[in-house]
PDB file of C-alpha atoms in Angstrom:
ATOM      1  CA  ILE A1350     102.502 104.866 100.243  1.00 94.00           C
ATOM      2  CA  ASP A1351     101.765 106.467  96.960  1.00 93.00           C
ATOM      3  CA  PHE A1352     105.175 107.419  96.118  1.00 89.00           C
ATOM      4  CA  ASP A1353     103.910 108.916  92.663  1.00 83.00           C
ATOM      5  CA  ALA A1354     104.408 111.865  94.128  1.00 71.00           C
ATOM      6  CA  GLY A1355     102.758 114.857  92.733  1.00 66.00           C
ATOM      7  CA  LEU A1356     100.687 112.587  90.002  1.00 75.00           C
ATOM      8  CA  ALA A1357      99.448 110.011  92.723  1.00 82.00           C
ATOM      9  CA  ASN A1358      95.750 108.188  92.190  1.00 89.00           C
ATOM     10  CA  ALA A1359      95.931 105.207  94.472  1.00 93.00           C
ATOM     11  CA  HIS A1360      93.055 107.211  96.251  1.00 93.00           C
ATOM     12  CA  LEU A1361      90.852 107.590  93.436  1.00 92.00           C
ATOM     13  CA  LEU A1362      91.023 103.719  92.963  1.00 93.00           C
ATOM     14  CA  LEU A1363      90.462 103.245  96.439  1.00 94.00           C
ATOM     15  CA  ASP A1364      87.549 105.831  96.407  1.00 94.00           C
ATOM     16  CA  ILE A1365      88.840 107.890  99.093  1.00 94.00           C
ATOM     17  CA  ALA A1366      89.579 111.688  99.737  1.00 93.00           C
ATOM     18  CA  PRO A1367      92.864 111.903 101.989  1.00 93.00           C
ATOM     19  CA  ALA A1368      92.859 115.516 103.797  1.00 93.00           C
ATOM     20  CA  HIS A1369      96.372 115.045 103.677  1.00 93.00           C
ATOM     21  CA  ASP A1370      99.331 113.430 101.625  1.00 91.00           C
ATOM     22  CA  LEU A1371     103.140 113.263 101.726  1.00 91.00           C
ATOM     23  CA  GLY A1372     103.436 117.059 100.923  1.00 89.00           C
ATOM     24  CA  HIS A1373     101.627 117.920 104.344  1.00 91.00           C
ATOM     25  CA  LEU A1374     104.731 115.431 105.920  1.00 92.00           C
ATOM     26  CA  MET A1375     107.229 116.747 104.108  1.00 91.00           C
ATOM     27  CA  THR A1376     106.626 120.572 105.459  1.00 89.00           C
ATOM     28  CA  GLY A1377     105.911 119.265 108.885  1.00 91.00           C
ATOM     29  CA  SER A1378     102.506 120.680 109.119  1.00 92.00           C
ATOM     30  CA  VAL A1379     100.656 117.462 109.868  1.00 94.00           C
ATOM     31  CA  PRO A1380     102.117 114.184 112.064  1.00 93.00           C
ATOM     32  CA  LEU A1381     102.316 110.884 110.144  1.00 95.00           C
ATOM     33  CA  PHE A1382      98.985 109.511 111.796  1.00 92.00           C
ATOM     34  CA  GLU A1383      96.977 112.337 110.483  1.00 94.00           C
ATOM     35  CA  ALA A1384      98.172 112.185 107.142  1.00 95.00           C
ATOM     36  CA  ILE A1385      97.087 108.224 106.873  1.00 96.00           C
ATOM     37  CA  ALA A1386      93.654 107.592 105.217  1.00 96.00           C
ATOM     38  CA  ASP A1387      91.429 104.454 105.717  1.00 95.00           C
ATOM     39  CA  GLY A1388      90.958 102.371 102.565  1.00 93.00           C
ATOM     40  CA  PRO A1389      88.663  99.275 102.100  1.00 91.00           C
ATOM     41  CA  GLY A1390      89.771  96.014 103.583  1.00 88.00           C
ATOM     42  CA  GLY A1391      91.755  97.593 106.235  1.00 90.00           C
ATOM     43  CA  LEU A1392      94.299  98.843 103.863  1.00 93.00           C
ATOM     44  CA  LYS A1393      95.710 102.249 105.055  1.00 96.00           C
ATOM     45  CA  LEU A1394      97.011 104.657 102.405  1.00 96.00           C
ATOM     46  CA  LEU A1395      99.569 107.762 102.342  1.00 95.00           C
ATOM     47  CA  SER A1396      98.572 109.497  99.501  1.00 92.00           C
ATOM     48  CA  GLY A1397     100.988 111.543  97.075  1.00 88.00           C
ATOM     49  CA  GLY A1398      99.176 114.307  96.642  1.00 81.00           C
ATOM     50  CA  VAL A1399      98.162 115.793  92.928  1.00 75.00           C
ATOM     51  CA  GLY A1400      99.666 118.726  91.188  1.00 64.00           C
ATOM     52  CA  ARG A1401     102.427 119.696  94.065  1.00 67.00           C
ATOM     53  CA  HIS A1402     105.598 121.010  92.250  1.00 65.00           C
ATOM     54  CA  ALA A1403     107.676 120.650  95.532  1.00 64.00           C
ATOM     55  CA  LEU A1404     106.570 116.571  95.700  1.00 71.00           C
ATOM     56  CA  ALA A1405     107.369 116.187  91.831  1.00 69.00           C
ATOM     57  CA  ASN A1406     110.746 117.242  92.124  1.00 74.00           C
ATOM     58  CA  PRO A1407     111.828 117.461  95.815  1.00 82.00           C
ATOM     59  CA  THR A1408     115.521 118.139  97.144  1.00 85.00           C
ATOM     60  CA  ARG A1409     117.462 115.612  99.042  1.00 88.00           C
ATOM     61  CA  ARG A1410     117.068 117.901 101.999  1.00 90.00           C
ATOM     62  CA  GLU A1411     113.193 117.542 101.582  1.00 90.00           C
ATOM     63  CA  LEU A1412     113.443 114.027 100.961  1.00 91.00           C
ATOM     64  CA  GLU A1413     115.358 113.590 104.335  1.00 93.00           C
ATOM     65  CA  ARG A1414     112.530 115.573 105.715  1.00 93.00           C
ATOM     66  CA  LEU A1415     110.037 113.429 104.570  1.00 93.00           C
ATOM     67  CA  PHE A1416     111.870 110.077 105.082  1.00 93.00           C
ATOM     68  CA  ARG A1417     112.519 111.393 109.171  1.00 93.00           C
ATOM     69  CA  ALA A1418     108.600 111.854 109.028  1.00 94.00           C
ATOM     70  CA  LEU A1419     108.131 108.190 107.843  1.00 93.00           C
ATOM     71  CA  VAL A1420     110.167 106.591 110.346  1.00 91.00           C
ATOM     72  CA  PRO A1421     107.562 105.962 112.766  1.00 90.00           C
ATOM     73  CA  ALA A1422     105.086 103.800 110.473  1.00 90.00           C
ATOM     74  CA  GLU A1423     107.671 100.930 110.579  1.00 88.00           C
ATOM     75  CA  GLU A1424     106.754 100.319 114.299  1.00 87.00           C
ATOM     76  CA  ASP A1425     102.661 100.192 113.750  1.00 86.00           C
ATOM     77  CA  PHE A1426     102.419  98.174 110.338  1.00 87.00           C
ATOM     78  CA  ASP A1427     103.065  94.544 109.242  1.00 83.00           C
ATOM     79  CA  LEU A1428     104.022  95.693 105.822  1.00 88.00           C
ATOM     80  CA  ILE A1429     104.621  99.073 103.893  1.00 91.00           C
ATOM     81  CA  VAL A1430     104.534  98.757 100.459  1.00 94.00           C
ATOM     82  CA  ILE A1431     105.995 101.760  98.325  1.00 94.00           C
ATOM     83  CA  ASP A1432     104.422 102.347  94.848  1.00 93.00           C
ATOM     84  CA  HIS A1433     106.707 104.583  92.689  1.00 90.00           C
ATOM     85  CA  GLY A1434     105.985 105.860  89.217  1.00 81.00           C
ATOM     86  CA  ALA A1435     108.275 105.830  86.131  1.00 78.00           C
ATOM     87  CA  GLY A1436     111.474 107.320  86.466  1.00 79.00           C
ATOM     88  CA  MET A1437     114.481 107.530  88.667  1.00 84.00           C
ATOM     89  CA  SER A1438     114.207 110.265  91.172  1.00 83.00           C
ATOM     90  CA  TYR A1439     116.368 110.816  94.520  1.00 85.00           C
ATOM     91  CA  GLY A1440     113.471 109.335  96.211  1.00 87.00           C
ATOM     92  CA  THR A1441     113.420 105.969  93.904  1.00 91.00           C
ATOM     93  CA  VAL A1442     117.337 105.198  94.159  1.00 92.00           C
ATOM     94  CA  ALA A1443     117.100 105.760  97.973  1.00 93.00           C
ATOM     95  CA  HIS A1444     114.376 103.565  98.305  1.00 94.00           C
ATOM     96  CA  LEU A1445     116.048 100.652  96.069  1.00 95.00           C
ATOM     97  CA  ALA A1446     119.043 101.088  98.206  1.00 94.00           C
ATOM     98  CA  ALA A1447     117.044 100.653 101.302  1.00 93.00           C
ATOM     99  CA  THR A1448     114.945  97.695 100.472  1.00 93.00           C
ATOM    100  CA  SER A1449     115.258  93.722 100.928  1.00 91.00           C
ATOM    101  CA  THR A1450     112.299  93.352  98.249  1.00 95.00           C
ATOM    102  CA  LEU A1451     111.294  94.847  95.052  1.00 96.00           C
ATOM    103  CA  ILE A1452     108.567  93.780  92.822  1.00 97.00           C
ATOM    104  CA  LEU A1453     108.916  95.423  88.899  1.00 97.00           C
ATOM    105  CA  VAL A1454     105.692  95.797  87.252  1.00 97.00           C
ATOM    106  CA  THR A1455     106.089  95.853  83.525  1.00 97.00           C
ATOM    107  CA  SER A1456     104.261  95.383  80.458  1.00 97.00           C
ATOM    108  CA  HIS A1457     105.120  92.683  77.663  1.00 97.00           C
ATOM    109  CA  GLU A1458     106.237  95.617  75.352  1.00 97.00           C
ATOM    110  CA  VAL A1459     109.588  96.524  74.594  1.00 96.00           C
ATOM    111  CA  THR A1460     109.427 100.021  76.063  1.00 96.00           C
ATOM    112  CA  GLY A1461     108.260  98.547  79.281  1.00 96.00           C
ATOM    113  CA  LEU A1462     110.782  95.699  79.337  1.00 97.00           C
ATOM    114  CA  SER A1463     113.395  98.478  78.794  1.00 96.00           C
ATOM    115  CA  ASP A1464     112.245 100.788  81.381  1.00 95.00           C
ATOM    116  CA  ALA A1465     112.278  97.677  84.155  1.00 96.00           C
ATOM    117  CA  TYR A1466     115.558  96.868  82.767  1.00 97.00           C
ATOM    118  CA  ALA A1467     117.278 100.310  83.846  1.00 96.00           C
ATOM    119  CA  ILE A1468     115.341  99.868  87.346  1.00 96.00           C
ATOM    120  CA  TYR A1469     116.736  96.357  87.574  1.00 97.00           C
ATOM    121  CA  LYS A1470     120.309  97.442  86.601  1.00 97.00           C
ATOM    122  CA  ARG A1471     120.371 100.712  89.278  1.00 96.00           C
ATOM    123  CA  ALA A1472     118.804  98.649  91.642  1.00 97.00           C
ATOM    124  CA  LEU A1473     121.727  96.073  91.621  1.00 97.00           C
ATOM    125  CA  MET A1474     124.213  99.213  91.176  1.00 97.00           C
ATOM    126  CA  VAL A1475     122.988 100.381  94.835  1.00 96.00           C
ATOM    127  CA  ASN A1476     121.600  97.321  96.728  1.00 95.00           C
ATOM    128  CA  PRO A1477     123.439  94.252  95.401  1.00 95.00           C
ATOM    129  CA  HIS A1478     121.582  91.757  97.533  1.00 92.00           C
ATOM    130  CA  ILE A1479     118.015  93.065  96.741  1.00 94.00           C
ATOM    131  CA  LYS A1480     115.097  90.130  96.237  1.00 95.00           C
ATOM    132  CA  VAL A1481     113.466  91.246  92.905  1.00 97.00           C
ATOM    133  CA  GLY A1482     110.473  89.709  91.200  1.00 98.00           C
ATOM    134  CA  VAL A1483     108.971  90.615  87.924  1.00 98.00           C
ATOM    135  CA  VAL A1484     104.813  90.790  87.477  1.00 98.00           C
ATOM    136  CA  VAL A1485     103.796  91.222  83.322  1.00 98.00           C
ATOM    137  CA  ASN A1486     101.118  93.019  83.823  1.00 98.00           C
ATOM    138  CA  ARG A1487      97.867  93.361  80.882  1.00 97.00           C
ATOM    139  CA  ALA A1488      99.381  90.639  79.140  1.00 98.00           C
ATOM    140  CA  PRO A1489      96.850  89.477  76.436  1.00 97.00           C
ATOM    141  CA  ASN A1490      97.648  86.046  77.121  1.00 98.00           C
ATOM    142  CA  GLU A1491     100.398  83.390  78.713  1.00 97.00           C
ATOM    143  CA  ALA A1492     102.462  82.973  75.917  1.00 98.00           C
ATOM    144  CA  THR A1493     102.904  86.594  75.249  1.00 98.00           C
ATOM    145  CA  ALA A1494     103.663  87.098  79.103  1.00 98.00           C
ATOM    146  CA  PHE A1495     106.210  84.307  79.325  1.00 98.00           C
ATOM    147  CA  ALA A1496     107.834  85.240  75.903  1.00 98.00           C
ATOM    148  CA  ALA A1497     108.159  88.901  77.528  1.00 98.00           C
ATOM    149  CA  TRP A1498     109.775  87.696  80.494  1.00 98.00           C
ATOM    150  CA  GLU A1499     112.199  85.121  78.510  1.00 98.00           C
ATOM    151  CA  ARG A1500     113.368  88.250  76.680  1.00 98.00           C
ATOM    152  CA  PHE A1501     113.890  90.248  79.801  1.00 98.00           C
ATOM    153  CA  ARG A1502     115.443  87.387  81.860  1.00 98.00           C
ATOM    154  CA  SER A1503     118.012  86.482  79.094  1.00 98.00           C
ATOM    155  CA  ALA A1504     119.001  90.357  78.505  1.00 98.00           C
ATOM    156  CA  CYS A1505     119.724  90.711  82.367  1.00 98.00           C
ATOM    157  CA  GLN A1506     121.458  87.374  82.457  1.00 98.00           C
ATOM    158  CA  ARG A1507     123.756  88.402  79.418  1.00 97.00           C
ATOM    159  CA  PHE A1508     124.555  92.010  80.358  1.00 98.00           C
ATOM    160  CA  LEU A1509     124.196  92.058  84.105  1.00 98.00           C
ATOM    161  CA  GLN A1510     124.829  88.557  85.046  1.00 97.00           C
ATOM    162  CA  ALA A1511     122.141  88.529  87.197  1.00 97.00           C
ATOM    163  CA  SER A1512     118.092  87.702  87.047  1.00 95.00           C
ATOM    164  CA  PRO A1513     115.023  88.522  89.012  1.00 97.00           C
ATOM    165  CA  GLU A1514     112.271  85.821  89.747  1.00 97.00           C
ATOM    166  CA  LEU A1515     109.236  85.795  87.655  1.00 98.00           C
ATOM    167  CA  ILE A1516     106.230  86.495  90.174  1.00 98.00           C
ATOM    168  CA  ASP A1517     103.503  85.668  87.691  1.00 98.00           C
ATOM    169  CA  TRP A1518     101.634  87.747  84.907  1.00 98.00           C
ATOM    170  CA  VAL A1519      98.314  89.729  84.854  1.00 98.00           C
ATOM    171  CA  PRO A1520      96.028  89.201  82.104  1.00 98.00           C
ATOM    172  CA  ALA A1521      94.653  92.350  80.214  1.00 97.00           C
ATOM    173  CA  ASP A1522      91.143  92.054  81.829  1.00 97.00           C
ATOM    174  CA  GLU A1523      87.900  93.917  81.357  1.00 98.00           C
ATOM    175  CA  ALA A1524      87.285  93.298  85.257  1.00 98.00           C
ATOM    176  CA  VAL A1525      90.303  95.882  85.815  1.00 97.00           C
ATOM    177  CA  SER A1526      88.443  98.711  83.755  1.00 97.00           C
ATOM    178  CA  LYS A1527      85.343  97.804  85.925  1.00 97.00           C
ATOM    179  CA  SER A1528      87.188  98.070  89.244  1.00 97.00           C
ATOM    180  CA  ILE A1529      88.585 101.697  88.268  1.00 96.00           C
ATOM    181  CA  GLU A1530      85.116 103.006  86.841  1.00 96.00           C
ATOM    182  CA  HIS A1531      83.212 101.963  90.313  1.00 96.00           C
ATOM    183  CA  ARG A1532      86.768 102.821  92.051  1.00 95.00           C
ATOM    184  CA  ILE A1533      86.527  99.439  94.058  1.00 95.00           C
ATOM    185  CA  PRO A1534      89.889  97.164  93.914  1.00 95.00           C
ATOM    186  CA  VAL A1535      89.274  94.452  91.234  1.00 97.00           C
ATOM    187  CA  SER A1536      89.553  92.006  94.220  1.00 96.00           C
ATOM    188  CA  LYS A1537      87.040  92.921  96.213  1.00 96.00           C
ATOM    189  CA  LEU A1538      84.522  93.881  93.184  1.00 97.00           C
ATOM    190  CA  LEU A1539      85.086  90.611  91.208  1.00 98.00           C
ATOM    191  CA  PRO A1540      87.616  88.285  93.172  1.00 97.00           C
ATOM    192  CA  ASP A1541      86.599  85.371  90.842  1.00 98.00           C
ATOM    193  CA  SER A1542      88.061  87.368  87.722  1.00 98.00           C
ATOM    194  CA  GLN A1543      91.447  86.369  85.997  1.00 98.00           C
ATOM    195  CA  ALA A1544      93.416  89.639  87.158  1.00 98.00           C
ATOM    196  CA  ALA A1545      91.790  88.857  90.550  1.00 98.00           C
ATOM    197  CA  ARG A1546      93.130  85.627  90.732  1.00 98.00           C
ATOM    198  CA  ALA A1547      96.447  86.772  89.621  1.00 98.00           C
ATOM    199  CA  LEU A1548      96.935  89.551  92.332  1.00 98.00           C
ATOM    200  CA  GLN A1549      96.114  87.023  94.850  1.00 97.00           C
ATOM    201  CA  ARG A1550      99.016  84.873  93.659  1.00 97.00           C
ATOM    202  CA  ILE A1551     101.279  87.728  93.486  1.00 97.00           C
ATOM    203  CA  ALA A1552     100.575  88.486  97.056  1.00 95.00           C
ATOM    204  CA  GLU A1553     101.727  84.927  97.882  1.00 95.00           C
ATOM    205  CA  TRP A1554     104.911  85.538  96.946  1.00 96.00           C
ATOM    206  CA  PRO A1555     107.249  84.555  99.614  1.00 93.00           C
ATOM    207  CA  ALA A1556     109.638  87.353  99.434  1.00 93.00           C
ATOM    208  CA  LEU A1557     107.062  89.441 100.901  1.00 91.00           C
ATOM    209  CA  ASP A1558     107.399  87.856 104.178  1.00 86.00           C
ATOM    210  CA  LEU A1559     111.222  88.548 103.949  1.00 78.00           C
ATOM    211  CA  ALA A1560     110.586  92.176 103.429  1.00 81.00           C
ATOM    212  CA  ARG A1561     109.761  92.485 107.243  1.00 71.00           C
ATOM    213  CA  THR A1562     113.465  93.501 107.898  1.00 62.00           C
ATOM    214  CA  SER A1563     115.075  93.828 111.522  1.00 60.00           C
ATOM    215  CA  SER A1564     116.813  96.995 110.693  1.00 66.00           C
ATOM    216  CA  ALA A1565     115.045 100.552 110.139  1.00 84.00           C
ATOM    217  CA  PHE A1566     114.119 100.974 106.370  1.00 89.00           C
ATOM    218  CA  TYR A1567     113.571 104.481 106.635  1.00 89.00           C
ATOM    219  CA  GLU A1568     117.201 104.786 108.359  1.00 88.00           C
ATOM    220  CA  ARG A1569     118.772 103.027 105.589  1.00 90.00           C
ATOM    221  CA  ALA A1570     117.047 105.096 103.169  1.00 92.00           C
ATOM    222  CA  LEU A1571     118.166 108.331 105.034  1.00 91.00           C
ATOM    223  CA  ARG A1572     121.900 107.107 104.459  1.00 90.00           C
ATOM    224  CA  ALA A1573     121.410 106.463 100.992  1.00 91.00           C
ATOM    225  CA  LEU A1574     120.444 109.997 100.434  1.00 86.00           C
ATOM    226  CA  ARG A1575     123.654 111.065 101.811  1.00 79.00           C
TER     227      ARG A1575
END
């Protein structure tokens, strides 16, 4: 689910043109499975839509309507990945409160680490038992990635008395630029590239198996909205 609502671009990266998006679900104009588009490799995508003001700034009531529309997806998919953009919207906080597993994707720069720290702090506030892993993205080399991780871990431990887990780092790789240009995921276009191999390791993070919780995710998200 591309929840970078109103500024979504996952459909572009996958080279698909969904007929519907989260906005249609929020208004109730289409049922859930009409809004889901087929992507490569068996992936299904629910687009966040582009240029929709209501999606960029939804009210709690609108989010409640949207979350209710998303409930049936949990019975039909093994794993639902919700991709959020930057910021701390109602939707982001509700998802943080509901989820069991969070992947924080950051850069090695201080601005990216600061944003990741803010989200991690908020996640712990609304969900003390959340399992959090960090990915350092587009790092120039391993030493830079691990130095950034150590700064992040140290700040979390010092000020929050908690620390996430380092999942892996993804190198700055020309293969990713090529995949964007061709609109084919790098894991399919150039599976032997450094970036693709890193993504494979990230996909094998054991905590993802624990993300399949027995209680309904969107029921918990609905409660968090209230």
